[in-house]
Amino acid sequence: STRKESSAASDVYKRQTWRLLLMLNKELLDALNEQMNHEYFAAHAYMAMAAYCDSKSYEGFANFYIQQAKEERFHGKKIYDYINDRGEQAIFNSIPAPKSEFTSILETFEDGLAQEQDVTRRFYNLSDLANKDKDYATISFLNWFLDEQVEEESMFDTHIDYLNRIGDDSNTLYLYEKELAARSFNEDEA
């Protein structure tokens, strides 16, 4: 019986030790939770942009933002999974209402770029915290997001360039919108 108790105690000790190795520094955990919530806010903001586009009968642009929202929710879930994989609990906060009034399609893309630039800054700050803690698993995890942000900012910048070039040419805008109507987000390809 003493042998069984000793073995059981050893198993508990091993699980507790393993959990301690997985645990995140509180400051880093709080920042990851904040970023997870911000990803869901970004999805909310993109849905508001989609609603604006739909209200102006720009279904192709609306589709673009609906796909962006799906991608942001995927990012939020990716952070959620990481927090849980590290033996911690993801904490959800309330999401503030996003901006819902825009003056043009161009403004939605400019706001989208500003939002992506803010997200990039946030991931840089997270990376700084992970580097400070020498949390190599989190550093590796965050690298995926840093690479993703280069693509996101570039994409929005390109759309802004195109929209500025198109200007008031409604025929070209129509063709461009049809191109964006075909966009889809596939988690398996992310």
PDB file of C-alpha atoms in Angstrom:
ATOM      1  CA  SER A   1       0.000   0.000   0.000  1.00  0.00           C
ATOM      2  CA  THR A   2       2.861   2.392   0.791  1.00  0.00           C
ATOM      3  CA  ARG A   3       4.375   1.632  -2.608  1.00  0.00           C
ATOM      4  CA  LYS A   4       1.085   2.523  -4.360  1.00  0.00           C
ATOM      5  CA  GLU A   5       0.802   5.739  -2.329  1.00  0.00           C
ATOM      6  CA  SER A   6       4.391   6.638  -3.191  1.00  0.00           C
ATOM      7  CA  SER A   7       3.757   5.969  -6.900  1.00  0.00           C
ATOM      8  CA  ALA A   8       0.535   8.010  -6.844  1.00  0.00           C
ATOM      9  CA  ALA A   9       2.312  10.877  -5.076  1.00  0.00           C
ATOM     10  CA  SER A  10       5.089  10.691  -7.656  1.00  0.00           C
ATOM     11  CA  ASP A  11       2.535  10.884 -10.490  1.00  0.00           C
ATOM     12  CA  VAL A  12       0.887  13.936  -8.902  1.00  0.00           C
ATOM     13  CA  TYR A  13       4.310  15.566  -8.476  1.00  0.00           C
ATOM     14  CA  LYS A  14       5.171  14.878 -12.134  1.00  0.00           C
ATOM     15  CA  ARG A  15       1.853  16.376 -13.334  1.00  0.00           C
ATOM     16  CA  GLN A  16       2.317  19.454 -11.137  1.00  0.00           C
ATOM     17  CA  THR A  17       5.909  19.879 -12.313  1.00  0.00           C
ATOM     18  CA  TRP A  18       4.851  19.525 -15.956  1.00  0.00           C
ATOM     19  CA  ARG A  19       2.062  22.072 -15.395  1.00  0.00           C
ATOM     20  CA  LEU A  20       4.579  24.516 -13.904  1.00  0.00           C
ATOM     21  CA  LEU A  21       6.788  24.092 -16.968  1.00  0.00           C
ATOM     22  CA  LEU A  22       3.822  24.858 -19.237  1.00  0.00           C
ATOM     23  CA  MET A  23       2.589  27.879 -17.282  1.00  0.00           C
ATOM     24  CA  LEU A  24       2.892  31.326 -18.761  1.00  0.00           C
ATOM     25  CA  ASN A  25       4.206  34.347 -16.924  1.00  0.00           C
ATOM     26  CA  LYS A  26       1.158  36.314 -15.673  1.00  0.00           C
ATOM     27  CA  GLU A  27       2.048  39.453 -17.637  1.00  0.00           C
ATOM     28  CA  LEU A  28       2.414  37.429 -20.839  1.00  0.00           C
ATOM     29  CA  LEU A  29      -0.787  35.468 -20.142  1.00  0.00           C
ATOM     30  CA  ASP A  30      -2.714  38.702 -19.587  1.00  0.00           C
ATOM     31  CA  ALA A  31      -1.308  40.140 -22.827  1.00  0.00           C
ATOM     32  CA  LEU A  32      -2.238  36.987 -24.779  1.00  0.00           C
ATOM     33  CA  ASN A  33      -5.771  37.120 -23.379  1.00  0.00           C
ATOM     34  CA  GLU A  34      -5.985  40.793 -24.325  1.00  0.00           C
ATOM     35  CA  GLN A  35      -4.807  40.003 -27.856  1.00  0.00           C
ATOM     36  CA  MET A  36      -7.281  37.133 -28.187  1.00  0.00           C
ATOM     37  CA  ASN A  37     -10.070  39.545 -27.276  1.00  0.00           C
ATOM     38  CA  HIS A  38      -8.692  42.132 -29.693  1.00  0.00           C
ATOM     39  CA  GLU A  39      -8.823  39.568 -32.523  1.00  0.00           C
ATOM     40  CA  TYR A  40     -12.526  39.078 -31.819  1.00  0.00           C
ATOM     41  CA  PHE A  41     -12.981  42.865 -31.747  1.00  0.00           C
ATOM     42  CA  ALA A  42     -11.253  43.051 -35.154  1.00  0.00           C
ATOM     43  CA  ALA A  43     -13.742  40.473 -36.476  1.00  0.00           C
ATOM     44  CA  HIS A  44     -16.547  42.636 -35.081  1.00  0.00           C
ATOM     45  CA  ALA A  45     -15.087  45.730 -36.783  1.00  0.00           C
ATOM     46  CA  TYR A  46     -14.807  43.933 -40.124  1.00  0.00           C
ATOM     47  CA  MET A  47     -18.429  42.820 -39.855  1.00  0.00           C
ATOM     48  CA  ALA A  48     -19.395  46.485 -39.314  1.00  0.00           C
ATOM     49  CA  MET A  49     -17.478  47.353 -42.485  1.00  0.00           C
ATOM     50  CA  ALA A  50     -19.303  44.523 -44.304  1.00  0.00           C
ATOM     51  CA  ALA A  51     -22.632  45.916 -43.086  1.00  0.00           C
ATOM     52  CA  TYR A  52     -21.746  49.357 -44.435  1.00  0.00           C
ATOM     53  CA  CYS A  53     -20.770  47.862 -47.809  1.00  0.00           C
ATOM     54  CA  ASP A  54     -23.965  45.791 -47.976  1.00  0.00           C
ATOM     55  CA  SER A  55     -26.063  48.864 -47.130  1.00  0.00           C
ATOM     56  CA  LYS A  56     -24.540  50.607 -50.164  1.00  0.00           C
ATOM     57  CA  SER A  57     -25.108  47.529 -52.411  1.00  0.00           C
ATOM     58  CA  TYR A  58     -21.404  46.672 -52.577  1.00  0.00           C
ATOM     59  CA  GLU A  59     -21.827  42.936 -52.015  1.00  0.00           C
ATOM     60  CA  GLY A  60     -18.327  42.106 -53.286  1.00  0.00           C
ATOM     61  CA  PHE A  61     -16.681  44.454 -50.797  1.00  0.00           C
ATOM     62  CA  ALA A  62     -19.023  43.139 -48.093  1.00  0.00           C
ATOM     63  CA  ASN A  63     -17.823  39.616 -48.881  1.00  0.00           C
ATOM     64  CA  PHE A  64     -14.206  40.752 -48.561  1.00  0.00           C
ATOM     65  CA  TYR A  65     -14.887  42.002 -45.015  1.00  0.00           C
ATOM     66  CA  ILE A  66     -16.928  38.937 -44.065  1.00  0.00           C
ATOM     67  CA  GLN A  67     -13.935  36.791 -45.052  1.00  0.00           C
ATOM     68  CA  GLN A  68     -11.643  39.103 -43.056  1.00  0.00           C
ATOM     69  CA  ALA A  69     -13.898  38.640 -40.024  1.00  0.00           C
ATOM     70  CA  LYS A  70     -13.658  34.854 -40.390  1.00  0.00           C
ATOM     71  CA  GLU A  71      -9.882  35.152 -40.483  1.00  0.00           C
ATOM     72  CA  GLU A  72      -9.801  37.289 -37.332  1.00  0.00           C
ATOM     73  CA  ARG A  73     -12.013  34.787 -35.488  1.00  0.00           C
ATOM     74  CA  PHE A  74      -9.598  32.061 -36.610  1.00  0.00           C
ATOM     75  CA  HIS A  75      -6.720  34.106 -35.134  1.00  0.00           C
ATOM     76  CA  GLY A  76      -8.633  34.540 -31.875  1.00  0.00           C
ATOM     77  CA  LYS A  77      -9.286  30.797 -31.686  1.00  0.00           C
ATOM     78  CA  LYS A  78      -5.616  30.079 -32.405  1.00  0.00           C
ATOM     79  CA  ILE A  79      -4.610  32.199 -29.382  1.00  0.00           C
ATOM     80  CA  TYR A  80      -7.390  30.599 -27.304  1.00  0.00           C
ATOM     81  CA  ASP A  81      -6.024  27.129 -28.142  1.00  0.00           C
ATOM     82  CA  TYR A  82      -2.466  28.181 -27.330  1.00  0.00           C
ATOM     83  CA  ILE A  83      -3.439  29.564 -23.925  1.00  0.00           C
ATOM     84  CA  ASN A  84      -5.274  26.333 -23.112  1.00  0.00           C
ATOM     85  CA  ASP A  85      -2.425  24.193 -24.469  1.00  0.00           C
ATOM     86  CA  ARG A  86      -0.159  25.986 -22.007  1.00  0.00           C
ATOM     87  CA  GLY A  87      -2.392  24.888 -19.132  1.00  0.00           C
ATOM     88  CA  GLU A  88      -4.043  28.261 -18.636  1.00  0.00           C
ATOM     89  CA  GLN A  89      -7.575  29.584 -19.109  1.00  0.00           C
ATOM     90  CA  ALA A  90      -8.562  31.958 -21.872  1.00  0.00           C
ATOM     91  CA  ILE A  91     -10.504  34.902 -20.443  1.00  0.00           C
ATOM     92  CA  PHE A  92     -13.133  36.675 -22.547  1.00  0.00           C
ATOM     93  CA  ASN A  93     -13.980  40.329 -22.030  1.00  0.00           C
ATOM     94  CA  SER A  94     -16.753  42.462 -23.469  1.00  0.00           C
ATOM     95  CA  ILE A  95     -16.223  43.726 -26.998  1.00  0.00           C
ATOM     96  CA  PRO A  96     -16.783  47.434 -27.578  1.00  0.00           C
ATOM     97  CA  ALA A  97     -18.992  48.511 -30.464  1.00  0.00           C
ATOM     98  CA  PRO A  98     -16.922  49.151 -33.586  1.00  0.00           C
ATOM     99  CA  LYS A  99     -17.186  52.151 -35.860  1.00  0.00           C
ATOM    100  CA  SER A 100     -20.191  51.682 -38.138  1.00  0.00           C
ATOM    101  CA  GLU A 101     -20.407  54.911 -40.152  1.00  0.00           C
ATOM    102  CA  PHE A 102     -18.113  55.414 -43.130  1.00  0.00           C
ATOM    103  CA  THR A 103     -18.021  57.941 -45.947  1.00  0.00           C
ATOM    104  CA  SER A 104     -16.671  55.620 -48.638  1.00  0.00           C
ATOM    105  CA  ILE A 105     -15.343  52.184 -49.499  1.00  0.00           C
ATOM    106  CA  LEU A 106     -11.862  53.725 -49.448  1.00  0.00           C
ATOM    107  CA  GLU A 107     -12.378  54.809 -45.833  1.00  0.00           C
ATOM    108  CA  THR A 108     -13.194  51.219 -44.832  1.00  0.00           C
ATOM    109  CA  PHE A 109      -9.906  50.044 -46.313  1.00  0.00           C
ATOM    110  CA  GLU A 110      -7.965  52.885 -44.673  1.00  0.00           C
ATOM    111  CA  ASP A 111      -9.534  51.958 -41.334  1.00  0.00           C
ATOM    112  CA  GLY A 112      -8.747  48.299 -42.011  1.00  0.00           C
ATOM    113  CA  LEU A 113      -5.094  49.152 -42.629  1.00  0.00           C
ATOM    114  CA  ALA A 114      -4.940  51.208 -39.419  1.00  0.00           C
ATOM    115  CA  GLN A 115      -6.484  48.288 -37.530  1.00  0.00           C
ATOM    116  CA  GLU A 116      -3.928  45.846 -38.963  1.00  0.00           C
ATOM    117  CA  GLN A 117      -1.075  48.224 -38.090  1.00  0.00           C
ATOM    118  CA  ASP A 118      -2.371  48.321 -34.513  1.00  0.00           C
ATOM    119  CA  VAL A 119      -2.498  44.514 -34.433  1.00  0.00           C
ATOM    120  CA  THR A 120       1.098  44.365 -35.696  1.00  0.00           C
ATOM    121  CA  ARG A 121       2.195  46.719 -32.905  1.00  0.00           C
ATOM    122  CA  ARG A 122       0.398  44.514 -30.382  1.00  0.00           C
ATOM    123  CA  PHE A 123       2.162  41.396 -31.657  1.00  0.00           C
ATOM    124  CA  TYR A 124       5.510  43.189 -31.462  1.00  0.00           C
ATOM    125  CA  ASN A 125       4.744  44.001 -27.820  1.00  0.00           C
ATOM    126  CA  LEU A 126       3.774  40.374 -27.154  1.00  0.00           C
ATOM    127  CA  SER A 127       7.014  39.229 -28.778  1.00  0.00           C
ATOM    128  CA  ASP A 128       8.979  41.629 -26.572  1.00  0.00           C
ATOM    129  CA  LEU A 129       7.338  40.128 -23.466  1.00  0.00           C
ATOM    130  CA  ALA A 130       8.020  36.555 -24.627  1.00  0.00           C
ATOM    131  CA  ASN A 131      11.643  37.415 -25.412  1.00  0.00           C
ATOM    132  CA  LYS A 132      12.065  39.090 -22.021  1.00  0.00           C
ATOM    133  CA  ASP A 133      10.794  35.895 -20.352  1.00  0.00           C
ATOM    134  CA  LYS A 134      12.819  33.668 -22.686  1.00  0.00           C
ATOM    135  CA  ASP A 135       9.561  31.829 -23.380  1.00  0.00           C
ATOM    136  CA  TYR A 136      10.727  30.125 -26.560  1.00  0.00           C
ATOM    137  CA  ALA A 137       7.469  28.273 -27.179  1.00  0.00           C
ATOM    138  CA  THR A 138       5.536  31.549 -27.184  1.00  0.00           C
ATOM    139  CA  ILE A 139       8.190  33.223 -29.344  1.00  0.00           C
ATOM    140  CA  SER A 140       7.745  30.444 -31.902  1.00  0.00           C
ATOM    141  CA  PHE A 141       3.946  30.702 -31.671  1.00  0.00           C
ATOM    142  CA  LEU A 142       3.996  34.482 -32.200  1.00  0.00           C
ATOM    143  CA  ASN A 143       6.252  34.276 -35.250  1.00  0.00           C
ATOM    144  CA  TRP A 144       3.333  32.881 -37.259  1.00  0.00           C
ATOM    145  CA  PHE A 145       1.299  35.984 -36.420  1.00  0.00           C
ATOM    146  CA  LEU A 146       4.159  38.350 -37.259  1.00  0.00           C
ATOM    147  CA  ASP A 147       4.466  36.765 -40.705  1.00  0.00           C
ATOM    148  CA  GLU A 148       0.686  36.972 -41.122  1.00  0.00           C
ATOM    149  CA  GLN A 149       0.693  40.684 -40.261  1.00  0.00           C
ATOM    150  CA  VAL A 150       3.172  41.463 -43.054  1.00  0.00           C
ATOM    151  CA  GLU A 151       0.673  39.920 -45.497  1.00  0.00           C
ATOM    152  CA  GLU A 152      -2.326  41.688 -43.934  1.00  0.00           C
ATOM    153  CA  GLU A 153      -0.796  45.162 -44.036  1.00  0.00           C
ATOM    154  CA  SER A 154       0.472  44.654 -47.571  1.00  0.00           C
ATOM    155  CA  MET A 155      -2.947  43.463 -48.748  1.00  0.00           C
ATOM    156  CA  PHE A 156      -4.757  46.496 -47.318  1.00  0.00           C
ATOM    157  CA  ASP A 157      -2.112  48.851 -48.691  1.00  0.00           C
ATOM    158  CA  THR A 158      -2.560  47.316 -52.153  1.00  0.00           C
ATOM    159  CA  HIS A 159      -6.361  47.670 -52.002  1.00  0.00           C
ATOM    160  CA  ILE A 160      -5.984  51.320 -51.007  1.00  0.00           C
ATOM    161  CA  ASP A 161      -3.636  51.901 -53.958  1.00  0.00           C
ATOM    162  CA  TYR A 162      -6.129  50.255 -56.334  1.00  0.00           C
ATOM    163  CA  LEU A 163      -9.079  52.243 -54.994  1.00  0.00           C
ATOM    164  CA  ASN A 164      -7.145  55.504 -55.301  1.00  0.00           C
ATOM    165  CA  ARG A 165      -6.241  54.628 -58.895  1.00  0.00           C
ATOM    166  CA  ILE A 166      -9.838  53.674 -59.721  1.00  0.00           C
ATOM    167  CA  GLY A 167     -11.153  56.942 -58.318  1.00  0.00           C
ATOM    168  CA  ASP A 168     -14.622  57.707 -59.693  1.00  0.00           C
ATOM    169  CA  ASP A 169     -14.502  55.126 -62.498  1.00  0.00           C
ATOM    170  CA  SER A 170     -17.633  53.139 -61.625  1.00  0.00           C
ATOM    171  CA  ASN A 171     -17.046  50.507 -64.323  1.00  0.00           C
ATOM    172  CA  THR A 172     -13.592  49.643 -62.980  1.00  0.00           C
ATOM    173  CA  LEU A 173     -14.900  49.717 -59.407  1.00  0.00           C
ATOM    174  CA  TYR A 174     -17.614  47.244 -60.443  1.00  0.00           C
ATOM    175  CA  LEU A 175     -15.005  44.864 -61.918  1.00  0.00           C
ATOM    176  CA  TYR A 176     -12.800  45.202 -58.851  1.00  0.00           C
ATOM    177  CA  GLU A 177     -15.745  44.497 -56.577  1.00  0.00           C
ATOM    178  CA  LYS A 178     -16.587  41.337 -58.554  1.00  0.00           C
ATOM    179  CA  GLU A 179     -13.007  40.153 -57.971  1.00  0.00           C
ATOM    180  CA  LEU A 180     -13.360  40.638 -54.215  1.00  0.00           C
ATOM    181  CA  ALA A 181     -16.718  38.837 -54.245  1.00  0.00           C
ATOM    182  CA  ALA A 182     -14.821  35.639 -55.086  1.00  0.00           C
ATOM    183  CA  ARG A 183     -12.560  35.861 -52.021  1.00  0.00           C
ATOM    184  CA  SER A 184     -12.942  33.125 -49.425  1.00  0.00           C
ATOM    185  CA  PHE A 185     -11.156  32.204 -46.228  1.00  0.00           C
ATOM    186  CA  ASN A 186     -10.192  28.588 -45.642  1.00  0.00           C
ATOM    187  CA  GLU A 187      -8.784  27.682 -42.204  1.00  0.00           C
ATOM    188  CA  ASP A 188      -6.916  24.725 -43.688  1.00  0.00           C
ATOM    189  CA  GLU A 189      -4.920  27.066 -45.912  1.00  0.00           C
ATOM    190  CA  ALA A 190      -4.166  29.610 -43.160  1.00  0.00           C
TER     191      ALA A 190
END
